[in-house]
XYZ file of C-alpha atoms in Angstrom:
336
model
C 106.106 110.851 57.293
C 102.492 111.918 57.738
C 102.222 112.660 61.458
C 99.219 113.357 63.695
C 99.363 115.056 67.100
C 96.941 114.196 69.911
C 97.265 116.653 72.785
C 94.957 119.046 74.627
C 97.726 121.511 75.566
C 98.341 124.256 72.938
C 101.933 124.792 74.132
C 102.712 121.089 73.778
C 101.186 121.006 70.300
C 103.293 124.012 69.295
C 106.443 122.402 70.722
C 105.778 119.224 68.717
C 105.064 121.192 65.545
C 108.343 123.114 65.889
C 110.301 119.908 66.517
C 108.770 118.148 63.506
C 109.520 121.182 61.317
C 113.269 120.540 61.674
C 112.771 117.595 59.298
C 111.123 118.908 56.080
C 110.172 115.386 54.955
C 107.645 115.168 57.821
C 104.164 116.667 57.632
C 101.581 117.235 60.375
C 98.317 116.068 58.788
C 95.949 116.703 61.707
C 95.756 117.622 65.390
C 93.224 116.251 67.894
C 92.539 117.667 71.367
C 91.511 114.367 72.982
C 91.450 110.629 72.445
C 87.881 110.453 71.187
C 88.590 113.023 68.485
C 91.762 111.145 67.570
C 89.861 107.882 67.043
C 87.441 109.691 64.733
C 90.138 111.567 62.818
C 92.226 108.424 62.429
C 89.294 106.613 60.828
C 89.002 109.459 58.312
C 92.722 109.786 57.608
C 95.110 107.248 59.089
C 98.570 108.816 59.452
C 101.920 107.047 59.379
C 102.541 108.010 63.006
C 100.554 109.429 65.926
C 102.254 111.388 68.714
C 99.853 110.554 71.563
C 99.551 112.359 74.888
C 98.503 110.284 77.909
C 96.385 112.590 80.086
C 93.479 114.225 78.225
C 89.785 114.953 78.804
C 86.984 112.870 77.266
C 89.281 109.923 76.447
C 92.864 109.437 77.599
C 95.773 108.253 75.466
C 95.658 104.671 76.729
C 92.065 104.094 75.638
C 92.627 105.999 72.392
C 95.610 103.768 71.630
C 93.506 100.668 72.304
C 90.683 101.793 70.013
C 92.958 102.994 67.212
C 95.050 99.813 67.204
C 91.853 97.743 67.061
C 90.158 99.714 64.273
C 92.735 101.636 62.201
C 96.179 100.484 63.387
C 99.191 102.697 62.824
C 102.442 103.543 64.596
C 101.899 105.347 67.921
C 104.518 106.998 70.129
C 103.480 108.214 73.569
C 104.575 111.811 74.249
C 104.342 113.004 77.838
C 105.756 115.752 80.057
C 106.316 113.372 82.972
C 107.283 109.842 82.050
C 108.066 108.679 85.577
C 104.723 109.796 87.006
C 102.882 107.990 84.220
C 104.978 104.837 84.010
C 102.076 102.400 84.506
C 99.933 104.216 81.936
C 102.842 104.054 79.499
C 103.131 100.264 79.888
C 99.374 99.914 79.495
C 99.459 101.900 76.237
C 102.420 99.829 75.021
C 100.411 96.725 75.827
C 97.805 97.925 73.339
C 100.449 98.493 70.666
C 102.175 101.851 71.257
C 105.747 101.530 70.046
C 107.713 103.887 72.257
C 107.614 106.893 74.561
C 109.420 110.237 74.541
C 109.349 113.497 76.499
C 107.530 116.502 75.072
C 110.184 118.846 73.625
C 110.657 121.929 75.808
C 109.882 125.323 74.308
C 112.448 128.062 74.989
C 114.915 125.803 76.803
C 118.396 125.998 75.285
C 118.988 125.051 71.670
C 115.584 124.150 70.130
C 117.156 121.681 67.694
C 118.848 119.840 70.563
C 115.521 119.754 72.411
C 113.867 118.248 69.332
C 116.578 115.614 68.759
C 115.159 112.799 70.963
C 111.746 113.046 69.292
C 113.215 113.209 65.787
C 115.377 110.147 66.539
C 112.288 108.188 67.613
C 110.459 109.276 64.452
C 113.404 108.183 62.302
C 113.378 104.749 63.925
C 109.629 104.400 63.355
C 110.094 105.460 59.730
C 112.604 102.632 59.289
C 110.252 100.159 60.938
C 107.146 100.876 58.908
C 109.203 101.126 55.727
C 110.698 97.696 56.483
C 114.067 99.015 55.342
C 115.672 96.542 57.741
C 114.467 93.490 55.792
C 117.975 92.578 54.741
C 119.129 89.001 55.213
C 121.464 88.831 58.174
C 124.796 87.131 57.650
C 125.937 85.232 60.707
C 128.911 82.944 61.040
C 128.177 79.304 61.832
C 127.935 79.202 65.642
C 130.264 77.119 67.776
C 128.657 76.543 71.157
C 130.840 76.323 74.209
C 130.101 73.666 76.826
C 129.640 75.952 79.806
C 125.881 75.816 80.595
C 123.772 72.915 81.785
C 120.648 74.750 82.956
C 117.696 75.730 80.804
C 117.114 79.140 79.257
C 114.045 80.904 77.872
C 115.008 83.778 75.549
C 112.057 86.110 74.896
C 111.787 89.055 72.510
C 108.892 91.517 72.278
C 108.063 95.018 71.078
C 104.735 96.798 70.460
C 102.136 95.120 72.661
C 104.924 93.404 74.561
C 104.331 94.608 78.143
C 100.809 93.177 78.252
C 101.920 89.967 76.499
C 104.840 89.521 78.901
C 102.491 90.017 81.842
C 100.281 87.168 80.610
C 103.225 84.884 79.872
C 105.004 85.448 83.193
C 101.800 84.938 85.161
C 101.707 81.462 83.642
C 105.120 80.450 85.000
C 105.254 79.047 88.560
C 107.630 80.260 91.274
C 109.365 76.875 90.972
C 110.104 77.334 87.243
C 113.560 75.759 86.848
C 114.947 77.668 83.835
C 116.500 81.107 83.517
C 114.505 83.733 81.593
C 116.005 86.675 79.698
C 113.704 89.310 78.148
C 114.541 91.778 75.400
C 111.739 94.329 75.080
C 111.978 97.407 72.873
C 111.718 100.042 75.609
C 113.828 103.096 76.416
C 116.239 102.579 79.303
C 114.456 105.355 81.215
C 111.546 102.944 81.614
C 113.411 99.663 81.981
C 113.632 99.660 85.790
C 109.959 100.607 86.106
C 109.008 97.882 83.671
C 110.962 95.254 85.625
C 109.172 96.349 88.797
C 105.804 96.288 87.024
C 106.379 92.797 85.621
C 107.607 91.556 89.001
C 104.255 92.524 90.539
C 102.506 90.261 88.018
C 104.937 87.346 88.069
C 105.556 84.557 90.523
C 109.217 84.771 89.548
C 111.584 87.561 90.582
C 112.100 90.099 87.774
C 114.998 92.570 87.652
C 117.327 94.298 85.216
C 120.179 92.207 83.821
C 123.596 93.297 85.119
C 126.606 93.450 82.856
C 128.867 90.423 83.394
C 126.394 88.153 85.183
C 125.090 84.795 83.881
C 121.390 84.031 83.378
C 119.990 82.846 86.704
C 117.757 79.807 87.215
C 114.261 80.802 88.323
C 114.873 84.513 87.696
C 113.656 86.824 84.928
C 116.315 89.256 83.672
C 115.250 92.217 81.525
C 117.649 94.013 79.168
C 117.986 97.382 80.857
C 119.897 99.803 78.616
C 119.738 101.232 75.106
C 122.710 99.031 74.223
C 122.275 95.484 72.961
C 122.543 92.553 75.330
C 124.270 89.358 74.290
C 125.459 86.077 75.745
C 129.225 85.667 75.771
C 131.231 82.472 75.237
C 131.822 82.185 79.000
C 128.075 82.144 79.635
C 127.785 85.675 81.019
C 125.598 88.493 79.733
C 127.151 91.689 78.407
C 125.876 95.020 77.126
C 127.432 96.256 73.898
C 126.990 99.193 71.534
C 127.832 96.953 68.572
C 126.378 96.551 66.032
C 125.864 100.309 65.887
C 123.739 100.201 62.717
C 120.884 98.252 64.352
C 117.773 100.437 64.491
C 116.379 98.291 67.290
C 118.084 98.995 70.610
C 118.261 96.596 72.305
C 118.054 94.191 69.365
C 116.301 90.854 69.804
C 118.230 89.435 66.852
C 121.558 90.246 68.519
C 120.546 88.400 71.684
C 118.979 85.382 69.949
C 122.057 84.986 67.736
C 124.328 84.986 70.775
C 122.193 82.316 72.422
C 122.437 80.182 69.296
C 126.191 80.643 69.316
C 127.062 79.990 72.939
C 124.287 78.324 74.921
C 124.887 74.591 75.308
C 122.025 73.688 77.654
C 118.342 73.408 76.786
C 116.841 76.633 75.444
C 113.603 77.933 73.986
C 113.336 81.080 71.872
C 110.031 82.969 72.074
C 109.106 85.864 69.767
C 106.073 87.886 70.802
C 104.016 90.760 69.392
C 105.796 93.689 67.733
C 106.165 95.834 64.645
C 108.906 95.139 62.124
C 111.166 92.101 61.773
C 113.518 92.147 64.762
C 114.051 88.683 66.194
C 112.968 86.695 63.136
C 116.459 85.956 61.816
C 117.817 85.294 65.300
C 114.948 82.911 66.019
C 115.695 81.073 62.788
C 119.324 80.688 63.796
C 118.221 79.244 67.147
C 116.032 76.754 65.296
C 118.905 75.778 63.034
C 120.949 74.979 66.147
C 118.282 72.571 67.358
C 116.490 74.765 69.899
C 112.708 74.885 70.227
C 111.407 78.182 68.824
C 107.931 79.622 69.376
C 106.214 82.596 67.733
C 102.995 84.200 68.971
C 100.037 83.713 66.645
C 98.264 86.484 64.756
C 95.002 86.436 66.689
C 96.616 87.061 70.082
C 99.226 89.584 68.856
C 98.574 93.289 69.385
C 100.843 93.937 66.370
C 101.486 90.957 64.093
C 104.803 92.075 62.639
C 107.765 90.304 64.236
C 105.989 86.946 64.708
C 104.700 87.166 61.139
C 108.237 87.763 59.861
C 109.420 84.710 61.809
C 106.633 82.556 60.416
C 107.386 83.735 56.874
C 110.970 82.443 57.027
C 110.072 79.243 58.894
C 111.928 80.368 62.012
C 109.323 79.068 64.459
C 108.970 75.378 65.233
C 105.606 76.204 66.817
C 103.130 79.065 66.412
C 100.947 79.397 69.483
C 98.332 81.715 71.025
C 99.800 83.793 73.828
C 97.940 81.923 76.558
C 99.383 78.595 75.337
C 103.051 79.639 75.472
C 103.607 79.461 79.255
C 102.034 75.963 79.511
C 104.343 74.832 76.703
C 107.369 76.223 78.559
C 106.287 74.418 81.730
C 105.996 71.225 79.722
C 109.441 71.620 78.146
C 111.149 72.234 81.482
C 109.278 69.591 83.459
C 106.701 71.739 85.210
């Protein structure tokens, strides 16, 4: 991959260079010391991936991400020395289209290859995404739904641009919303609890992490909270699982949507929001085939029109709607 580094700290730049060097197929094509320089350099030579710092002079990483994704979009991973201190900035950058976040590799701390491993794993996942090597047709057995649920369920999947989109959608649902909501957002488990708290501050509904073994709860938003997949079981409860291990998306939206199609017997709506790649498209199609309403976000309102586009291409969405029209449609479906 052709990789760019945006960071004003020479030690951090050197740490990133050393980490990238462990994979000879990757090449650092340019380095920028601040967000403004990165916007300019990206217009001249758009890389496959930008490793973007958050706190910089002149222009920070959030604003640089916004401008780059608007003018010369490419994959962006936020790299920071203190993820917990910058959690709200991270979600803001992800709202503009950043795909993920990772710690800056530490120089001189233990085995340097081990220190580089988390970053290299993120880069590998991004390489798969932008190469669309996951475009295989999924083979799923014909679902047999058990008669255990009677309440309504909204199953939502999102990735790049998702935090901001979820904020808008949840703001549009009243505190009296009668259905359960389960969210699968591509975010590292380190940030899941902070994201649930952040979304709760914007929503009239309670938002928390889904617990293993509990059922979806009416009037409550549950967020997948680990790097394992989340799925609905035949008994109606939610469970975290490492399988399938070959999924590059963790947690996978497809895995959750497919389980809903298989085992949810009440009313349900599948919603696929902004994101890079194809995760969720096949699962959404399976939900449609089982008679559920399926909605994909439209191109104009998507920060990254990848996953919704993939759903539209295979006719997985019954409706394609602007982001601001999705919550009113959900209220209509569930009698609000």
